[in-house]
Amino acid sequence: MQQLLLPTKHAPGACSAEPTEEFLRALYERHGSVLLRFATRLLRGDRHRAEDVLQEAAIRAWQHAAELDPTADALRSWLFTVVRNLVIDGYRARQARPPELGDPDETHLPIQDGVDNALTTQVVIEAMKDLAPYQREVLMHVHYMGRTVNQTANVLGVPPGTVKSRTYYAMRALREALHKRGLRTV
């Protein structure tokens, strides 16, 4: 369980009687684990924030130590209310101001150096060698030269339907060749 440090001076509104370490120890032993689970659930699994909320609730109980019995079951409902209110206050505080945007860590910024494109191009060129010559030819015209189906049909001297079917089967063969080389197509 997290150790709570006792403040050296009372916070405003704190009791005049000095609470003992036994008060906090009894409070944590009796209610700590239940309150921590409750706060963690309210904070959707954020255990670190839940520990902070639990510590703040313990401080508030410590400020009222003269009136509270840490071993009493009635204290638990008061502590649950304090924890719930602290979580709500924290949520409202985060909603009231925009999130802070710091400078992004420059070590995680992507660098466009062209290596990925060069490697992909090399793999595609090697995969194209697996295709039949007429499949490479139709892909060169349609995809790399940017010609339409009709323009490609005129240049190659074949019907447009033939260009369409060759393109379809060439793309299918190219996908298989790329897959064989470990490159996944989208």
XYZ file of C-alpha atoms in Angstrom:
186
model
C 0.000 0.000 0.000
C 1.241 3.510 -0.747
C 2.780 5.304 2.240
C 1.151 8.633 3.138
C 3.442 11.384 4.348
C 2.051 13.455 7.187
C 2.184 17.204 6.653
C 4.137 19.133 9.232
C 1.480 21.824 9.578
C -2.269 21.508 9.556
C -4.051 22.559 6.424
C -6.643 25.321 6.809
C -9.661 23.968 8.658
C -7.762 21.015 10.126
C -8.404 19.875 13.645
C -6.223 21.152 16.423
C -5.542 17.674 17.810
C -2.534 16.062 16.163
C -3.642 12.829 14.456
C -1.320 9.921 14.880
C 0.287 7.645 12.375
C -1.876 4.876 13.804
C -4.955 6.724 12.523
C -3.683 6.590 8.936
C -2.410 3.040 9.291
C -5.826 1.891 10.567
C -7.561 3.870 7.823
C -5.473 2.225 5.072
C -5.714 -1.264 6.563
C -9.476 -1.097 7.024
C -10.555 0.861 3.913
C -7.530 1.342 1.626
C -7.842 -1.588 -0.773
C -11.612 -1.176 -1.216
C -11.268 2.553 -1.866
C -8.387 2.002 -4.285
C -10.437 -0.487 -6.315
C -13.395 1.919 -6.289
C -11.253 4.851 -7.450
C -9.553 2.706 -10.113
C -12.923 1.652 -11.480
C -14.172 5.269 -11.526
C -11.010 6.312 -13.346
C -11.362 3.522 -15.930
C -8.343 1.553 -14.782
C -5.894 4.419 -14.194
C -4.290 3.063 -11.036
C -1.799 5.907 -10.652
C -4.513 8.554 -10.565
C -6.558 6.299 -8.272
C -3.651 6.179 -5.807
C -3.472 9.980 -5.896
C -7.208 10.220 -5.225
C -6.910 7.739 -2.349
C -4.075 9.734 -0.823
C -6.107 12.946 -1.083
C -9.087 11.219 0.590
C -6.771 10.028 3.386
C -5.512 13.583 3.874
C -9.081 14.830 4.150
C -9.853 12.127 6.699
C -6.650 13.010 8.549
C -7.793 16.657 8.708
C -10.931 15.440 10.534
C -9.201 12.782 12.619
C -10.568 14.162 15.892
C -14.146 13.414 14.757
C -13.503 10.188 12.842
C -12.880 6.634 13.940
C -10.808 4.851 11.229
C -12.129 1.434 12.278
C -15.824 2.387 12.064
C -17.876 1.058 9.174
C -19.707 4.396 8.936
C -16.442 6.043 7.857
C -16.346 3.938 4.682
C -19.444 5.581 3.163
C -17.971 9.004 3.935
C -14.696 7.974 2.271
C -16.543 6.619 -0.783
C -18.279 9.985 -1.125
C -14.972 11.836 -0.790
C -13.316 9.611 -3.425
C -16.256 9.994 -5.805
C -16.244 13.791 -5.394
C -12.481 13.959 -5.956
C -12.812 11.964 -9.185
C -15.645 14.221 -10.384
C -13.668 17.356 -9.461
C -10.656 16.051 -11.387
C -12.799 15.277 -14.421
C -14.353 18.744 -14.342
C -10.955 20.388 -13.992
C -9.651 18.531 -17.059
C -12.743 19.537 -19.054
C -12.474 23.193 -18.030
C -9.111 23.753 -19.670
C -7.799 22.525 -22.988
C -5.249 19.712 -22.948
C -1.657 20.783 -22.895
C 0.218 20.150 -26.085
C 3.927 20.027 -25.570
C 6.559 19.878 -28.243
C 6.515 16.423 -29.754
C 9.545 14.376 -28.959
C 11.698 14.877 -32.027
C 13.100 11.375 -31.807
C 9.656 9.945 -32.697
C 8.975 12.142 -35.724
C 9.052 10.248 -39.025
C 11.765 11.251 -41.446
C 11.038 11.113 -45.147
C 14.297 9.795 -46.554
C 12.982 7.851 -49.548
C 14.395 4.519 -48.386
C 10.937 2.934 -48.053
C 9.983 4.023 -51.564
C 13.274 2.770 -53.000
C 12.909 -0.619 -51.319
C 9.266 -0.963 -52.381
C 10.172 -0.045 -55.955
C 12.939 -2.662 -55.979
C 10.565 -5.362 -54.678
C 7.925 -4.442 -57.293
C 10.516 -4.565 -60.093
C 11.621 -8.022 -58.939
C 7.993 -9.185 -58.687
C 7.267 -7.911 -62.202
C 9.904 -10.347 -63.502
C 7.607 -13.206 -62.386
C 4.856 -12.023 -64.782
C 4.411 -13.114 -68.363
C 5.746 -10.561 -70.910
C 2.222 -9.600 -72.107
C 1.170 -8.996 -68.452
C 4.174 -6.727 -67.799
C 3.466 -4.881 -71.027
C -0.186 -4.146 -70.211
C 0.670 -3.012 -66.657
C 3.366 -0.688 -67.965
C 0.912 0.978 -70.323
C -2.094 1.185 -67.982
C -0.497 1.876 -64.593
C 2.939 3.360 -65.236
C 2.313 5.335 -68.410
C -1.200 6.288 -67.349
C -2.905 5.270 -70.554
C -6.585 4.419 -70.738
C -7.829 0.997 -71.760
C -8.663 2.257 -75.270
C -5.279 3.947 -75.705
C -3.494 0.792 -74.559
C -5.640 -1.319 -76.913
C -4.673 0.935 -79.859
C -0.941 0.831 -79.018
C -0.889 -2.950 -78.498
C -3.247 -3.711 -81.366
C -5.660 -5.798 -79.270
C -9.342 -5.295 -78.356
C -10.157 -3.248 -75.204
C -11.688 -6.337 -73.560
C -8.361 -8.137 -73.900
C -6.586 -5.199 -72.231
C -9.086 -5.351 -69.365
C -8.690 -9.094 -68.788
C -4.895 -8.965 -69.131
C -4.809 -6.108 -66.603
C -6.989 -8.049 -64.185
C -4.896 -11.236 -64.370
C -1.606 -9.297 -64.363
C -2.614 -7.478 -61.150
C -3.625 -10.766 -59.572
C -0.281 -12.341 -60.499
C 1.593 -9.265 -59.259
C -0.210 -9.429 -55.889
C 0.824 -13.081 -55.539
C 4.432 -12.267 -56.462
C 4.535 -9.423 -53.933
C 2.929 -11.616 -51.275
C 5.572 -14.265 -51.935
C 8.240 -11.615 -51.271
C 6.640 -10.533 -47.995
C 5.101 -7.287 -49.242
C 1.434 -6.954 -48.348
C -0.783 -5.028 -50.708
C -3.633 -2.866 -49.535
